[in-house]
Short mmCIF file of C-alpha atoms in Angstrom, two decimals:
data_model
loop_
_atom_site.label_atom_id
_atom_site.label_comp_id
_atom_site.label_asym_id
_atom_site.label_seq_id
_atom_site.Cartn_x
_atom_site.Cartn_y
_atom_site.Cartn_z
CA MET A 1 -29.19 15.24 232.29
CA ARG A 2 -30.83 13.65 229.29
CA ALA A 3 -28.81 11.61 226.80
CA VAL A 4 -28.78 12.82 223.21
CA ILE A 5 -27.57 11.70 219.81
CA THR A 6 -24.48 13.41 218.43
CA ASP A 7 -22.09 12.82 215.56
CA ALA A 8 -19.90 10.70 217.82
CA GLY A 9 -22.70 8.58 219.24
CA VAL A 10 -24.52 8.93 222.59
CA SER A 11 -23.31 11.77 224.75
CA GLY A 12 -24.40 14.37 227.32
CA ALA A 13 -26.68 17.33 226.82
CA ALA A 14 -23.78 19.74 226.80
CA GLU A 15 -22.93 18.45 223.33
CA SER A 16 -26.52 17.90 222.21
CA ARG A 17 -27.84 18.56 218.80
CA GLU A 18 -31.16 16.75 218.87
CA PRO A 19 -33.02 14.69 221.52
CA ILE A 20 -33.23 10.94 221.15
CA PRO A 21 -36.48 10.08 219.34
CA SER A 22 -38.87 7.37 220.48
CA LEU A 23 -37.12 4.01 220.38
CA GLU A 24 -40.29 2.56 218.87
CA LEU A 25 -39.32 4.08 215.54
CA PHE A 26 -36.18 1.96 215.33
CA ASP A 27 -36.48 -1.61 213.99
CA SER A 28 -40.16 -0.88 213.27
CA PRO A 29 -42.31 -1.91 210.26
CA ARG A 30 -41.63 1.58 208.93
CA ALA A 31 -37.90 0.87 209.18
CA TRP A 32 -38.31 -2.38 207.25
CA ARG A 33 -40.03 -0.43 204.45
CA MET A 34 -36.74 1.44 204.07
CA VAL A 35 -34.98 -1.91 203.73
CA ALA A 36 -37.40 -2.94 200.98
CA ALA A 37 -36.90 0.34 199.11
CA ALA A 38 -33.13 0.04 199.40
CA PHE A 39 -33.21 -3.57 198.17
CA VAL A 40 -35.24 -2.67 195.09
CA ALA A 41 -33.15 0.42 194.28
CA MET A 42 -29.89 -1.51 194.45
CA CYS A 43 -31.35 -4.36 192.43
CA ALA A 44 -32.21 -1.88 189.68
CA VAL A 45 -29.00 0.15 189.49
CA TYR A 46 -26.55 -2.70 189.93
CA GLY A 47 -28.57 -4.99 187.69
CA VAL A 48 -27.85 -2.49 184.91
CA ALA A 49 -24.26 -1.69 185.89
CA TYR A 50 -23.15 -5.30 186.36
CA SER A 51 -24.75 -6.46 183.13
CA PHE A 52 -22.05 -4.64 181.18
CA GLY A 53 -20.28 -7.94 180.50
CA ALA A 54 -23.20 -8.93 178.27
CA PHE A 55 -22.80 -5.70 176.26
CA PHE A 56 -19.00 -5.95 176.11
CA LYS A 57 -18.60 -8.12 173.02
CA PRO A 58 -21.30 -6.54 170.77
CA MET A 59 -20.12 -3.01 171.62
CA ALA A 60 -16.47 -3.89 171.00
CA ALA A 61 -17.37 -5.54 167.69
CA GLU A 62 -19.50 -2.62 166.43
CA PHE A 63 -16.90 0.03 167.26
CA GLY A 64 -13.85 -2.08 166.40
CA ALA A 65 -12.37 -1.47 169.87
CA ASP A 66 -9.95 -3.61 171.84
CA ARG A 67 -10.65 -5.04 175.30
CA SER A 68 -8.88 -2.29 177.19
CA ALA A 69 -10.76 0.55 175.46
CA THR A 70 -14.15 -1.15 175.79
CA SER A 71 -13.68 -2.10 179.44
CA ALA A 72 -12.85 1.55 180.15
CA VAL A 73 -16.57 2.35 179.75
CA PHE A 74 -17.25 0.24 182.83
CA SER A 75 -14.18 1.44 184.73
CA ILE A 76 -15.05 5.10 184.22
CA THR A 77 -18.58 4.38 185.41
CA VAL A 78 -17.31 2.78 188.62
CA LEU A 79 -14.85 5.64 189.15
CA ILE A 80 -17.68 8.17 188.87
CA TRP A 81 -20.05 6.42 191.26
CA CYS A 82 -17.26 5.86 193.78
CA CYS A 83 -15.94 9.41 193.62
CA LEU A 84 -19.44 10.87 193.92
CA GLY A 85 -20.16 8.77 197.01
CA PRO A 86 -18.93 11.42 199.48
CA ILE A 87 -21.05 14.06 197.73
CA THR A 88 -24.27 12.04 197.56
CA GLY A 89 -23.70 10.82 201.11
CA HIS A 90 -23.25 14.38 202.35
CA LEU A 91 -26.28 15.64 200.42
CA SER A 92 -28.39 12.81 201.80
CA ASP A 93 -27.20 13.51 205.35
CA ARG A 94 -28.07 17.18 204.93
CA PHE A 95 -31.19 17.29 202.76
CA GLY A 96 -32.57 13.79 203.07
CA PRO A 97 -32.38 10.85 200.64
CA ARG A 98 -35.55 11.43 198.62
CA ILE A 99 -34.31 14.22 196.37
CA VAL A 100 -30.92 12.53 195.92
CA VAL A 101 -32.42 9.21 194.79
CA ALA A 102 -34.89 10.96 192.46
CA THR A 103 -32.03 12.87 190.85
CA GLY A 104 -30.18 9.60 190.32
CA ALA A 105 -33.23 8.14 188.59
CA LEU A 106 -33.27 10.95 186.02
CA PHE A 107 -29.53 10.80 185.40
CA MET A 108 -29.53 7.05 184.91
CA GLY A 109 -32.48 7.02 182.54
CA LEU A 110 -31.05 9.83 180.41
CA GLY A 111 -27.57 8.31 180.37
CA LEU A 112 -28.77 4.92 179.18
CA ALA A 113 -31.01 6.49 176.53
CA LEU A 114 -28.11 8.56 175.18
CA THR A 115 -25.82 5.51 175.17
CA SER A 116 -28.29 3.76 172.88
CA VAL A 117 -27.60 6.31 170.11
CA ILE A 118 -23.82 6.86 170.36
CA ASP A 119 -21.81 6.44 167.16
CA ARG A 120 -18.35 6.46 168.79
CA LEU A 121 -17.16 4.46 171.78
CA TRP A 122 -15.66 7.46 173.59
CA LEU A 123 -19.12 9.04 173.74
CA GLY A 124 -20.13 6.08 175.90
CA TYR A 125 -17.50 7.17 178.41
CA LEU A 126 -19.62 10.30 178.87
CA SER A 127 -23.20 9.07 178.42
CA TYR A 128 -22.93 5.70 180.16
CA GLY A 129 -20.22 6.77 182.59
CA LEU A 130 -22.04 9.86 183.84
CA GLY A 131 -25.57 8.46 183.61
CA VAL A 132 -25.05 5.11 185.28
CA GLY A 133 -22.28 6.44 187.53
CA VAL A 134 -24.45 9.22 188.97
CA GLY A 135 -27.42 6.87 189.21
CA VAL A 136 -25.54 4.29 191.29
CA ALA A 137 -23.96 6.98 193.48
CA CYS A 138 -27.34 8.53 194.22
CA ALA A 139 -28.88 5.17 195.10
CA TYR A 140 -26.24 3.22 196.99
CA VAL A 141 -24.64 5.40 199.68
CA PRO A 142 -27.82 7.34 200.61
CA MET A 143 -29.95 4.19 200.82
CA VAL A 144 -27.40 2.26 202.86
CA ALA A 145 -27.06 5.19 205.26
CA VAL A 146 -30.85 5.40 205.58
CA VAL A 147 -31.11 1.72 206.50
CA GLY A 148 -28.27 2.02 209.01
CA GLY A 149 -29.99 4.98 210.66
CA TRP A 150 -33.39 3.27 211.04
CA PHE A 151 -32.08 0.30 213.06
CA LEU A 152 -30.48 -0.35 216.44
CA ARG A 153 -30.94 -4.04 217.35
CA ARG A 154 -31.11 -5.58 213.88
CA ARG A 155 -28.89 -3.16 211.98
CA ASN A 156 -26.48 -5.74 210.53
CA THR A 157 -29.33 -8.00 209.42
CA ALA A 158 -31.14 -5.07 207.81
CA LEU A 159 -28.01 -3.88 206.00
CA GLY A 160 -27.34 -7.40 204.77
CA ILE A 161 -30.84 -7.70 203.32
CA ALA A 162 -30.68 -4.24 201.75
CA VAL A 163 -27.40 -4.79 199.94
CA ALA A 164 -28.56 -8.25 198.88
CA GLY A 165 -30.44 -6.27 196.25
CA ILE A 166 -27.11 -5.86 194.49
CA GLY A 167 -26.82 -9.62 194.25
CA PHE A 168 -30.34 -10.09 192.95
CA GLY A 169 -29.72 -7.37 190.40
CA THR A 170 -26.57 -9.13 189.29
CA VAL A 171 -28.42 -12.46 189.04
CA CYS A 172 -31.13 -10.97 186.86
CA GLY A 173 -29.35 -8.20 184.97
CA ALA A 174 -26.76 -10.02 182.88
CA PRO A 175 -29.00 -12.91 181.69
CA ILE A 176 -31.87 -10.52 180.92
CA ALA A 177 -29.48 -8.25 179.03
CA ALA A 178 -28.08 -11.19 177.05
CA ALA A 179 -31.57 -12.38 176.10
CA LEU A 180 -32.72 -8.90 175.09
CA ILE A 181 -29.54 -8.22 173.11
CA ALA A 182 -30.04 -11.47 171.18
CA HIS A 183 -33.56 -10.37 170.15
CA LEU A 184 -33.40 -6.57 170.07
CA GLY A 185 -29.72 -5.62 169.84
CA TRP A 186 -27.68 -3.80 172.47
CA ARG A 187 -29.02 -0.33 171.62
CA ALA A 188 -32.71 -1.18 172.11
CA THR A 189 -31.81 -3.08 175.26
CA TYR A 190 -30.35 0.10 176.76
CA VAL A 191 -33.58 1.94 175.95
CA ALA A 192 -35.58 -0.73 177.79
CA PHE A 193 -33.20 -0.50 180.76
CA ALA A 194 -33.53 3.30 180.78
CA ILE A 195 -37.31 3.19 181.09
CA ALA A 196 -37.32 0.46 183.72
CA THR A 197 -34.64 1.91 186.01
CA THR A 198 -36.09 5.42 185.92
CA ALA A 199 -39.53 4.19 186.96
CA ILE A 200 -38.16 1.91 189.70
CA LEU A 201 -35.87 4.54 191.25
CA LEU A 202 -38.57 7.21 191.27
CA GLY A 203 -40.81 4.78 193.13
CA CYS A 204 -38.07 4.10 195.69
CA ALA A 205 -37.49 7.83 196.12
CA TRP A 206 -41.16 8.30 196.92
CA ILE A 207 -40.98 5.64 199.68
CA VAL A 208 -37.67 6.44 201.36
CA GLU A 209 -37.54 8.70 204.45
CA ARG A 210 -34.80 10.33 206.48
CA PRO A 211 -33.77 8.26 209.57
CA PRO A 212 -35.30 9.18 212.95
CA VAL A 213 -32.09 10.86 214.10
CA HIS A 214 -30.65 13.69 212.03
CA VAL A 215 -27.66 15.81 212.96
CA THR A 216 -26.00 18.78 211.37
CA PRO A 217 -22.87 17.53 209.57
CA SER A 218 -19.64 17.95 211.53
CA ARG A 219 -16.70 18.19 209.15
CA VAL A 220 -14.13 18.06 211.93
CA ARG A 221 -15.30 14.71 213.25
CA LEU A 222 -15.56 13.25 209.76
CA ALA A 223 -12.00 14.38 209.07
CA ASP A 224 -10.84 12.79 212.34
CA ALA A 225 -12.43 9.47 211.34
CA VAL A 226 -10.90 9.54 207.86
CA ARG A 227 -7.44 10.21 209.31
CA SER A 228 -7.66 7.38 211.83
CA PRO A 229 -5.44 4.27 211.44
CA ALA A 230 -8.51 2.01 211.34
CA PHE A 231 -9.93 3.87 208.35
CA ALA A 232 -6.52 3.82 206.66
CA PHE A 233 -6.42 0.01 206.78
CA LEU A 234 -10.02 -0.20 205.55
CA TYR A 235 -9.32 2.17 202.68
CA ALA A 236 -6.07 0.52 201.57
CA SER A 237 -7.69 -2.91 201.61
CA SER A 238 -10.68 -1.64 199.65
CA VAL A 239 -8.43 -0.09 196.99
CA THR A 240 -6.59 -3.35 196.42
CA VAL A 241 -9.65 -5.60 196.40
CA SER A 242 -11.48 -3.22 194.05
CA THR A 243 -8.62 -3.59 191.59
CA VAL A 244 -9.62 -7.21 191.04
CA ILE A 245 -13.25 -7.50 192.10
CA PHE A 246 -14.68 -6.00 188.91
CA VAL A 247 -12.49 -8.09 186.60
CA PRO A 248 -14.80 -11.17 186.48
CA LEU A 249 -17.84 -8.96 185.95
CA VAL A 250 -16.25 -7.61 182.77
CA TYR A 251 -14.19 -10.55 181.49
CA LEU A 252 -15.71 -13.79 182.80
CA PRO A 253 -18.41 -13.95 180.07
CA SER A 254 -15.82 -13.56 177.29
CA PHE A 255 -13.45 -15.96 179.09
CA ALA A 256 -16.21 -18.59 179.03
CA ARG A 257 -17.17 -17.89 175.42
CA ASP A 258 -13.54 -18.28 174.31
CA ARG A 259 -13.68 -21.77 175.85
CA GLY A 260 -16.80 -22.88 174.01
CA ALA A 261 -19.67 -21.59 176.15
CA SER A 262 -22.65 -19.91 174.54
CA GLU A 263 -23.38 -16.20 174.83
CA PHE A 264 -26.14 -16.85 177.36
CA ALA A 265 -24.04 -19.33 179.37
CA GLY A 266 -21.19 -16.83 179.57
CA ALA A 267 -23.48 -14.05 180.77
CA ALA A 268 -25.13 -16.46 183.21
CA LEU A 269 -21.83 -16.76 185.11
CA VAL A 270 -22.21 -13.15 186.20
CA GLY A 271 -25.66 -14.13 187.42
CA VAL A 272 -24.11 -17.00 189.39
CA ILE A 273 -21.76 -14.50 191.07
CA GLY A 274 -24.78 -12.40 191.95
CA GLY A 275 -26.75 -15.37 193.27
CA ALA A 276 -23.89 -16.50 195.49
CA SER A 277 -23.37 -12.95 196.68
CA VAL A 278 -26.98 -12.84 197.88
CA ALA A 279 -26.24 -15.73 200.24
CA GLY A 280 -23.06 -13.98 201.36
CA ARG A 281 -24.81 -10.65 201.96
CA MET A 282 -27.83 -12.01 203.80
CA GLY A 283 -26.10 -14.84 205.66
CA LEU A 284 -23.11 -12.88 206.92
CA GLY A 285 -25.24 -9.83 207.67
CA SER A 286 -27.33 -11.97 210.03
CA MET A 287 -24.28 -13.68 211.53
CA ALA A 288 -22.72 -10.31 212.28
CA ASP A 289 -25.47 -9.67 214.84
CA ARG A 290 -24.08 -12.60 216.85
CA VAL A 291 -20.43 -12.92 215.79
CA GLY A 292 -17.66 -10.34 215.48
CA VAL A 293 -18.30 -8.23 212.40
CA VAL A 294 -14.62 -7.45 211.80
CA ARG A 295 -13.60 -11.13 211.76
CA LEU A 296 -16.40 -11.96 209.34
CA TYR A 297 -15.26 -9.09 207.15
CA GLN A 298 -11.71 -10.49 207.14
CA ALA A 299 -13.03 -13.97 206.31
CA SER A 300 -14.93 -12.58 203.32
CA PHE A 301 -11.73 -11.10 201.91
CA LEU A 302 -9.89 -14.40 202.36
CA VAL A 303 -12.63 -16.35 200.56
CA LEU A 304 -12.65 -13.76 197.80
CA ALA A 305 -8.88 -14.01 197.37
CA LEU A 306 -8.83 -17.81 197.28
CA SER A 307 -11.54 -17.87 194.64
CA TYR A 308 -9.13 -16.38 192.09
CA GLY A 309 -6.96 -19.45 192.58
CA LEU A 310 -9.94 -21.49 191.39
CA TRP A 311 -10.36 -19.26 188.34
CA LEU A 312 -6.68 -19.68 187.54
CA ILE A 313 -7.06 -23.44 187.19
CA ALA A 314 -10.56 -23.42 185.66
CA ALA A 315 -10.51 -25.38 182.40
CA SER A 316 -14.20 -26.30 182.08
CA TYR A 317 -17.53 -24.56 182.43
CA PRO A 318 -18.45 -26.40 185.66
CA MET A 319 -15.19 -25.19 187.20
CA MET A 320 -16.04 -21.65 186.14
CA VAL A 321 -19.37 -22.06 187.95
CA VAL A 322 -17.51 -23.16 191.09
CA PHE A 323 -15.30 -20.06 190.86
CA ALA A 324 -18.35 -17.83 190.38
CA LEU A 325 -20.04 -19.36 193.45
CA VAL A 326 -17.03 -18.94 195.75
CA MET A 327 -16.13 -15.49 194.42
CA GLY A 328 -19.74 -14.36 194.76
CA ALA A 329 -19.97 -15.53 198.37
CA GLY A 330 -16.82 -13.62 199.34
CA TYR A 331 -17.84 -10.57 197.35
CA GLY A 332 -21.28 -10.58 198.93
CA GLY A 333 -19.79 -10.64 202.41
CA TYR A 334 -17.46 -7.77 201.53
CA VAL A 335 -20.32 -5.59 200.30
CA ALA A 336 -22.73 -6.53 203.10
CA LEU A 337 -20.24 -6.03 205.91
CA SER A 338 -18.56 -2.81 204.75
CA PRO A 339 -21.37 -0.59 206.12
CA ALA A 340 -21.57 -2.74 209.26
CA VAL A 341 -17.83 -2.36 209.89
CA ILE A 342 -18.11 1.42 209.43
CA ALA A 343 -21.00 1.53 211.93
CA HIS A 344 -19.08 -0.73 214.33
CA LEU A 345 -15.89 1.35 214.28
CA PHE A 346 -17.25 4.88 213.81
CA GLY A 347 -20.99 4.91 214.65
CA THR A 348 -23.91 5.79 212.36
CA GLN A 349 -24.30 9.56 212.65
CA ARG A 350 -21.94 10.34 209.78
CA MET A 351 -22.40 7.00 208.06
CA GLY A 352 -23.47 8.38 204.68
CA SER A 353 -20.50 10.71 204.34
CA LEU A 354 -17.98 8.23 205.74
CA LEU A 355 -19.21 5.41 203.50
CA GLY A 356 -18.96 7.79 200.56
CA VAL A 357 -15.31 8.49 201.37
CA LEU A 358 -14.58 4.76 201.74
CA TYR A 359 -16.18 3.95 198.40
CA THR A 360 -13.92 6.33 196.49
CA SER A 361 -11.42 3.49 196.88
CA GLY A 362 -13.54 1.42 194.51
CA GLY A 363 -13.10 4.01 191.79
CA ILE A 364 -9.33 3.88 192.11
CA GLY A 365 -9.33 0.10 191.89
CA ALA A 366 -11.82 -0.03 189.04
CA MET A 367 -9.80 2.38 186.91
CA ALA A 368 -6.73 0.19 187.34
CA GLY A 369 -8.14 -3.34 187.25
CA PRO A 370 -10.23 -4.02 184.12
CA PRO A 371 -8.17 -1.84 181.71
CA VAL A 372 -4.85 -3.30 182.92
CA VAL A 373 -6.24 -6.83 182.68
CA GLY A 374 -7.49 -6.08 179.17
CA LEU A 375 -4.05 -4.79 178.22
CA ILE A 376 -2.38 -7.91 179.61
CA ILE A 377 -4.78 -10.18 177.71
CA ASP A 378 -4.32 -8.23 174.47
CA ARG A 379 -0.52 -8.34 174.79
CA THR A 380 -0.12 -11.96 175.92
CA GLY A 381 -3.13 -13.52 174.20
CA SER A 382 -3.92 -15.34 177.46
CA TYR A 383 -6.01 -14.78 180.56
CA ARG A 384 -3.76 -16.77 182.91
CA VAL A 385 -1.16 -14.10 183.69
CA ALA A 386 -3.88 -11.56 184.42
CA ILE A 387 -5.79 -13.96 186.69
CA ALA A 388 -2.61 -14.86 188.58
CA ALA A 389 -1.91 -11.17 189.18
CA ALA A 390 -5.48 -10.70 190.44
CA PHE A 391 -4.98 -13.63 192.84
CA VAL A 392 -1.89 -12.00 194.38
CA VAL A 393 -3.53 -8.58 194.69
CA ALA A 394 -6.58 -10.11 196.39
CA LEU A 395 -4.33 -11.81 198.96
CA VAL A 396 -2.71 -8.44 199.68
CA SER A 397 -6.14 -6.92 200.34
CA PHE A 398 -6.81 -9.60 202.95
CA ALA A 399 -3.43 -9.06 204.62
CA LEU A 400 -4.17 -5.34 205.00
CA LEU A 401 -7.21 -6.16 207.15
CA ILE A 402 -5.34 -8.29 209.70
CA PRO A 403 -4.54 -5.35 212.07
CA LEU A 404 -8.19 -4.21 212.13
CA THR A 405 -9.21 -6.38 215.10
CA ARG A 406 -7.15 -4.32 217.55
CA PHE A 407 -9.22 -1.14 217.09
CA GLU A 408 -11.93 -0.22 219.60
CA PRO A 409 -15.57 -0.03 218.39
CA ALA A 410 -17.55 3.20 218.52
CA ALA A 411 -19.98 1.83 221.13
CA THR A 412 -17.14 1.20 223.57
CA ARG A 413 -15.64 4.64 223.04
CA SER A 414 -18.97 6.44 223.61
CA SER A 415 -20.33 4.32 226.52
CA ALA A 416 -18.44 6.32 229.13
CA ALA A 417 -20.19 9.50 227.92
CA ILE A 418 -23.71 8.23 228.71
CA ASP A 419 -25.11 10.07 231.74
#
C-alpha cells in the first residue's frame, strides 16, 4: 500500500486523495522563491497598514475627529482582514493563491486611491477599511499557507523568514509615510502607496504557485479542528493579545509627540517595533526547528506582556525605544510562530483555512482595543490607565496558553497511520 497525503496528514491509500509528489520539490530553490514572494507581499501590505499611526494626527486634525473615531479607521481595517481570512484561505486552498493575491492588489490600490479623496472621515471606514482590509487578507493567509505547503524539513525557518516581511514593512512604512506626509500631505502619500502596493502585489501574484500537495477541502475535518480544546486555547489567547497588540501601532507616535518628540521620531518608534519584530520572526522561526515550538510561542506572549510594563513607566524617548524593542521582539515571535503552531498541532493540509479562522480573533481584538484606549485617553486625559489595562490583558493572553503543551502534535497522531 502506498502512503498518500490527506487532510489529516499521512495516511493509507484507502483514504487517499492524491499521491505524494516527489520529495525533491519540497525545500527546493523553487520553494524558496515562494518565501521571497511572501516576504515582499507582506512587506508591502503591512508597510501600508501599520503606517497608519503616521496618518493618525493629520487625518484627525483635518476632519476634527477625536482619537476614538480616527482610530476606528484602523480597527475596522483589521476587523475586515481578519474576518476575511477564512474566505481567502479557503479560496486559496481551492483555486490556488495567484488569483487571490492579484485580487488583493486591485482592492488595495483602489481603496488607497479613494481614501486620498474622501471629504468625511466615515468614508475612510469604507474606502480604507475595505481596500486595505481586503488587500491584507488576500496576501497574508494565502501566502503563509503556500510557504507552509512547500516545506517539510525547514518549514519553521521558511515561515519565520516569510512573515519577517511584516517587520520590514513596519520598519519602512511609518518613517516613509511620515517623510512623504511632511512634503506631500497625507492625501498624495496615499496615492503613492496605492501605485506602489498594486505593482508589488501583482508581481508577487505572478511568482506564487500552489504547493506540491493539493487536496479537496474537507469541511468536516476543519470543523473538528476548530472545535478542539487546543484550538479553543489558541483562539482565546489570540483574541486577548489582539486587543492590545495594535494599540502601540496607533498611539505610540502620538504618545511620543505629546512628550516632546518630533513627528518623524514618533513615527520611527513604529519602525523600531518592526525592526525588533524581524529579529523575533526570523530568530524564533529558526529556533523552532530545534526547540519546542509551543514553548517558544508561550515565551513570545510573556515577553510581549512584560513589554507593556515598560511602556507604563516610560518617561523619556530612550525608554520608549526600549519598550518598542521588547514589544517588537515578542510580537514578532507571536506572528512567526502562529502558523508553525497550527502546523504542529493540526498539520498543513488545511492550513490556509484554519489560519484564516484563527485570525478572525485579531479582528475581534482590534475592534475593541484601539477605540477603547482612545476613549479612555479622551476621558481621562492620560495614557497611563489605558496602558495599565493593556498590561493586564496581555498577561491574561499568556496565561491562556499555559495548557497548550499537553496537546499531542499532528505528526504523532498520524504516524500510526503510515503503512
